[in-house]
XYZ file of C-alpha atoms in Angstrom:
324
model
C 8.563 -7.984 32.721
C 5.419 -6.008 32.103
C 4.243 -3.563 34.348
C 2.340 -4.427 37.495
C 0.902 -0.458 37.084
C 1.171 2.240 34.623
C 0.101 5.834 34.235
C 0.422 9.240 35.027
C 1.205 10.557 38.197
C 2.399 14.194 39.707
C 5.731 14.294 41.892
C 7.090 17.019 43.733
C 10.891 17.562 43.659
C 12.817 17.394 46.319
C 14.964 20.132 46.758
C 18.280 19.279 45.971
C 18.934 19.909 42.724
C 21.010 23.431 41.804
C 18.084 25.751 42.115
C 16.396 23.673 44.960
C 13.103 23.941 43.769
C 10.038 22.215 45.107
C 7.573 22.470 42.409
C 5.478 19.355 40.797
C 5.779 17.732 38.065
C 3.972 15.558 35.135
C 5.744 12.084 35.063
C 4.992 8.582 32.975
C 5.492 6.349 36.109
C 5.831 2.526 35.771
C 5.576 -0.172 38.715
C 7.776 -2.575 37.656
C 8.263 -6.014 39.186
C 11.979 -6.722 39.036
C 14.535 -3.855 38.957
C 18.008 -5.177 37.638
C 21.555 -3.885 38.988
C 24.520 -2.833 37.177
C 25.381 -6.542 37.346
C 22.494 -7.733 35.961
C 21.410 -9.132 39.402
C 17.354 -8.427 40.713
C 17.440 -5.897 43.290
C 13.106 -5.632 43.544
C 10.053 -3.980 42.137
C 10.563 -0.149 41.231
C 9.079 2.888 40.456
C 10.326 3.852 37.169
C 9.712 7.725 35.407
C 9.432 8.421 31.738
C 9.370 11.685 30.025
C 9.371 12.816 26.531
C 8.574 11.259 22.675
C 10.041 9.016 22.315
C 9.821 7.983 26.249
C 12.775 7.996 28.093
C 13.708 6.776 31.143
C 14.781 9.680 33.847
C 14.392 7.749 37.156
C 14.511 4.758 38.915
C 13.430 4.334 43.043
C 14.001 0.852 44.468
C 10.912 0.325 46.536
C 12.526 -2.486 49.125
C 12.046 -1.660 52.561
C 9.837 1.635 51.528
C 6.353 2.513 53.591
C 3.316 4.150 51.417
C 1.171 6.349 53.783
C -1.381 8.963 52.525
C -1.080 12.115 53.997
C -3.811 14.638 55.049
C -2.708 18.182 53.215
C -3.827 20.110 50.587
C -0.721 22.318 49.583
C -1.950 22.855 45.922
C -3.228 26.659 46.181
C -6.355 25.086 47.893
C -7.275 22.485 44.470
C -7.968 18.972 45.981
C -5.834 16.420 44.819
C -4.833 12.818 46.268
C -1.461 12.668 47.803
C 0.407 9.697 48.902
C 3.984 9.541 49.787
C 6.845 7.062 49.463
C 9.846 6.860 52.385
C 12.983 5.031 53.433
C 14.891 5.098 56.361
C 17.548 5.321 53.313
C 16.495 9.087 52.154
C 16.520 12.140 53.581
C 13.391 12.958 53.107
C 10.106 11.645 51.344
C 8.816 11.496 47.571
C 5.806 12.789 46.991
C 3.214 12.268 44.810
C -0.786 12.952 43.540
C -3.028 11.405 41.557
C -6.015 13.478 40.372
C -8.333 10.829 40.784
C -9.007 8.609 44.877
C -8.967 5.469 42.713
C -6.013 5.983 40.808
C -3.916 7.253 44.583
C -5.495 3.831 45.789
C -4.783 1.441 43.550
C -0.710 3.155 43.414
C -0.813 2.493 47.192
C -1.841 -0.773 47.084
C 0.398 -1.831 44.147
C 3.042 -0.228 45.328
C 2.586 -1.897 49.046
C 1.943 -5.570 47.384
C 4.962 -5.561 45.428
C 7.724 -4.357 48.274
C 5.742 -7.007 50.902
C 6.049 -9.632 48.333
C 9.732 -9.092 47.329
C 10.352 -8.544 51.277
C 9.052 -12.347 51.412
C 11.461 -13.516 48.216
C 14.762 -12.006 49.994
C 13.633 -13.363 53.674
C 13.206 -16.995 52.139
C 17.024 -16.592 50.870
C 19.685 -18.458 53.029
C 21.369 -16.668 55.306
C 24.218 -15.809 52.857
C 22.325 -15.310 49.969
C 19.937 -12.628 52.114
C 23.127 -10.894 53.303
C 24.538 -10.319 49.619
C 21.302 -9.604 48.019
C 20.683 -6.694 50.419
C 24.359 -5.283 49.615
C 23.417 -5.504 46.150
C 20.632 -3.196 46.876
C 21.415 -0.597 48.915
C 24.738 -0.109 46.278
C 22.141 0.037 43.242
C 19.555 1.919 45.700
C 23.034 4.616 46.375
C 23.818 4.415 42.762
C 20.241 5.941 41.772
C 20.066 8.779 44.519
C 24.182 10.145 43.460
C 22.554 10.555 40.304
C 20.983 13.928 41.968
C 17.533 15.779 41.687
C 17.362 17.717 38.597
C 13.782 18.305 39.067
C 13.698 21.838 38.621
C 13.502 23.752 35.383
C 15.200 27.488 35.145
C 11.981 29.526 35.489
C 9.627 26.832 37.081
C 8.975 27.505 40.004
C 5.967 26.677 43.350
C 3.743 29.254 40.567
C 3.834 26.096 38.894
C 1.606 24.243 40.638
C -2.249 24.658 39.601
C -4.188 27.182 40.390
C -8.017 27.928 40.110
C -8.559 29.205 36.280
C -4.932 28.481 34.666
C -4.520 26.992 31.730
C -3.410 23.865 32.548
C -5.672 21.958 34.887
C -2.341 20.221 36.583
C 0.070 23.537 36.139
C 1.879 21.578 33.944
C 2.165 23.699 31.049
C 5.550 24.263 29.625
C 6.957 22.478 32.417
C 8.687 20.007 30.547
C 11.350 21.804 28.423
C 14.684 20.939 29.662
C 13.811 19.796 32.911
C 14.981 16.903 35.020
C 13.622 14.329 37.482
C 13.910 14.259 41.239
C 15.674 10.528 41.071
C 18.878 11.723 38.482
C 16.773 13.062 35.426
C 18.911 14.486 32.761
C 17.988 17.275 30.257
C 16.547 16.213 26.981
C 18.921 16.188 24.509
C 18.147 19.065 21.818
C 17.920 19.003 18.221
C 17.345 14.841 18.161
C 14.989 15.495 14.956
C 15.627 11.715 14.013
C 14.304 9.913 17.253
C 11.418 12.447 17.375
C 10.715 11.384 13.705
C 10.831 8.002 14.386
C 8.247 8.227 17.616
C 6.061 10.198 14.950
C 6.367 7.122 12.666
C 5.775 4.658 15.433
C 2.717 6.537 16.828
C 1.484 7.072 13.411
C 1.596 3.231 13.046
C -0.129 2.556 16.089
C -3.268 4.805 15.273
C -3.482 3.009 11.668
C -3.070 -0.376 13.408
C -5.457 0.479 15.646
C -8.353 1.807 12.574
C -8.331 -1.828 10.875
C -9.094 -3.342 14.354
C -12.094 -1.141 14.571
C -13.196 -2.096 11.128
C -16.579 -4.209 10.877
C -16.962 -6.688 12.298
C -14.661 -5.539 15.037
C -11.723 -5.991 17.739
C -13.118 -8.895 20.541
C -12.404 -7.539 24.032
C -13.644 -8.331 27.374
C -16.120 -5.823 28.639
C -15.784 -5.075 32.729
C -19.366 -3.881 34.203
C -20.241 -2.268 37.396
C -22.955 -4.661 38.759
C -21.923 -7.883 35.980
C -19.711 -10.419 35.082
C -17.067 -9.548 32.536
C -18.121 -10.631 28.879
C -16.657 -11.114 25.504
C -17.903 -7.952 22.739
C -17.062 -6.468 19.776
C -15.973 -3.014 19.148
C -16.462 -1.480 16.061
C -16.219 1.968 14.450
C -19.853 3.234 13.065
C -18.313 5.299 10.668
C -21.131 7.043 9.244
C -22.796 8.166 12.455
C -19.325 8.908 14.414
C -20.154 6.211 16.949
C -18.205 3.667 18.379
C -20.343 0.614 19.391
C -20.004 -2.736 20.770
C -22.155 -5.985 20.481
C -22.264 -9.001 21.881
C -21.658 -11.341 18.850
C -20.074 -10.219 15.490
C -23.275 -9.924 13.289
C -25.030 -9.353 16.140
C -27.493 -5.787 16.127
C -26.018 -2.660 18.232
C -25.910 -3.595 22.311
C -24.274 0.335 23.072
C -22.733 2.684 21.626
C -20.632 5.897 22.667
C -20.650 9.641 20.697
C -17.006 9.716 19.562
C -17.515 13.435 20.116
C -18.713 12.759 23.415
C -15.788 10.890 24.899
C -13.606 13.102 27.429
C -10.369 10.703 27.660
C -9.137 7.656 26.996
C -7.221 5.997 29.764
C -5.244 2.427 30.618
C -4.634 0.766 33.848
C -6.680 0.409 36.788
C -8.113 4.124 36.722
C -12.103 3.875 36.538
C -14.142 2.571 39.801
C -15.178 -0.650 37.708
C -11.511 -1.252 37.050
C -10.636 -0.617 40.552
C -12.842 -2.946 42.239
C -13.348 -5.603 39.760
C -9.905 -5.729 37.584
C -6.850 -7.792 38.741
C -3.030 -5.813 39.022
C -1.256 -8.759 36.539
C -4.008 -7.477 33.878
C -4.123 -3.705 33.792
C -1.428 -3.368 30.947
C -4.122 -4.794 29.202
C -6.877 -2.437 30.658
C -8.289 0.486 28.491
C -11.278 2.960 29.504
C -12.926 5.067 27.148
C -14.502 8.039 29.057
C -17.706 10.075 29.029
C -19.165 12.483 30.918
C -22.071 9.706 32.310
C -20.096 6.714 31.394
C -17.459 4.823 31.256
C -16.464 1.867 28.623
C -14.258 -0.607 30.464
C -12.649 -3.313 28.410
C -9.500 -5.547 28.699
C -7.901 -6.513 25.139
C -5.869 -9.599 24.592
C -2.227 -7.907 24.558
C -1.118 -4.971 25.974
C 0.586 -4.030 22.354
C -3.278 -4.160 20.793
C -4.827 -2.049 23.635
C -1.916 0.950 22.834
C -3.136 0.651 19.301
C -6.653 0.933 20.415
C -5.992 3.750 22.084
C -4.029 5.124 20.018
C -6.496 4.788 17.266
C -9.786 6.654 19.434
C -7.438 9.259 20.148
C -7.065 9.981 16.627
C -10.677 9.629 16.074
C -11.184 12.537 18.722
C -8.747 14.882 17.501
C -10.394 14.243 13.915
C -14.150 14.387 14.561
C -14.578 16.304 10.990
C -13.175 13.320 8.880
């Protein structure tokens, strides 16, 4: 099923791959509802980890029976960041993770704690026999993902890798990713696999064009979340000749805002902006997209998750080619 959360997160490895290193990493990381077995059979909501173009999957945690807590450290050369951690009585030790933004750590927590209470509630409600085997049929699949090893660390990566005041990377993530593996059984990259890369170009490629026509006149219709409103239905639109994208209220309707397309600092999906946070709903946010500013943000909700990726995917384009 679609994602309860999505975004980007920063884990820590946890020591026992070969080199036993320690040092964070950039990860894709999914929440997932329903986790399926080797059997096919639903063994609960997981945290899945994606690296690479095209994304692949290099991790899997079951997240029955875990606990969230947030500790209080800052290990990160002295950079603030928002840490919460994920255990079972299962693991030898904790996972780690940031987020570089309070709401982002706090809506993980809470999504994270929602969906492990509410599968806890599913597998209580079984009968007795039923319980007994589903809970076998997790902690084999739960065993089956931790043999698969940490293979977190890179060769040359190491605690260095973690930011620092004035490198180059805000995150330390530069370079980070070349052949490195995931602290739930990542694998290397494969090398040389020209033709998937090529077809991820292709794909993304499509997106962004996708993504241009729905910003022709007279517009994509979204739903536009506000700090101190009710959600209401706009138009986005691409002001070509003044490098503005704008929204109004009705199609034909005269200009209601409008954002700098040179102005905008990120573009990001999910429940990541304080209007999201508080006002947007967990069974929405694959639908969620926030265009960013340095005074502002532009909150909207699209109708499909699949046009929101081609929104984005089309803005990002549109920053990276402010001359056009």
């Amino acid at each position: 099923g679609r994602p309860l959360l999505e975004g980007v997160l920063y884990k820590k490895g946890t020591g026992s791959s070969l080199l036993g290193r320690r040092n964070w990493k950039k990860r894709d990381v999914k929440l997932v509802p329903r986790s399926l077995d080797k059997f096919g059979d639903d063994v609960g909501p997981a945290l899945e980890y994606w690296q690479g173009r095209p994304a692949r999957l290099h991790g899997t945690v079951l997240l029955d029976g875990c606990t969230v807590s947030i500790p209080q450290r800052k290990d990160l050369h002295h950079v603030t960041r928002f840490f919460f951690d994920v255990e079972h009585r299962a693991w030898a030790g904790r996972r780690e993770f940031y987020s570089p933004s309070v709401i982002e750590r706090d809506a993980w927590v809470k999504a994270i704690e929602e969906a492990a209470a509410a599968y806890a509630g599913t597998v209580e409600a079984l009968p007795p026999v039923q319980r007994a085997r589903r809970r076998s049929s997790i902690k084999d699949a739960r065993d089956a993902f931790e043999a698969a090893g940490d293979g977190d660390a890179d060769a040359g990566d190491d605690e260095s890798a973690a930011p620092t005041a004035g490198s180059g990377d805000a995150f330390g993530d530069a370079g980070s990713d070349a052949g490195s593996g995931d602290a739930f059984g990542d694998v290397p990259d494969a090398a040389g696999d020209r033709p998937m890369e090529r077809a991820a170009e292709e794909a993304a490629a499509g997106r962004e064009v996708r993504g241009l026509a729905l910003l022709a006149p007279p517009g994509l219709k979204v739903l536009k979340h506000c700090r101190h409103a009710r959600p209401h239905s706009c138009f986005v639109r691409l002001d070509v000749h003044n490098a503005h994208l704008v929204w109004t209220k009705k199609r034909k309707q005269s200009e209601q805002g409008s954002v700098n397309i040179s102005e905008i600092t990120d573009v990001t999906v999910g429940l990541s902006t304080a209007v999201l946070a508080r006002h947007g709903y967990l069974e929405n946010a694959g639908c969620y997209l926030s265009i960013i500013t340095r005074f502002r943000t532009l909150d909207v909700e699209c109708e499909t998750g699949a046009v929101r990726d081609d929104l984005a995917a089309a803005i990002d384009f549109l920053r990276d080619h402010t001359d056009l």
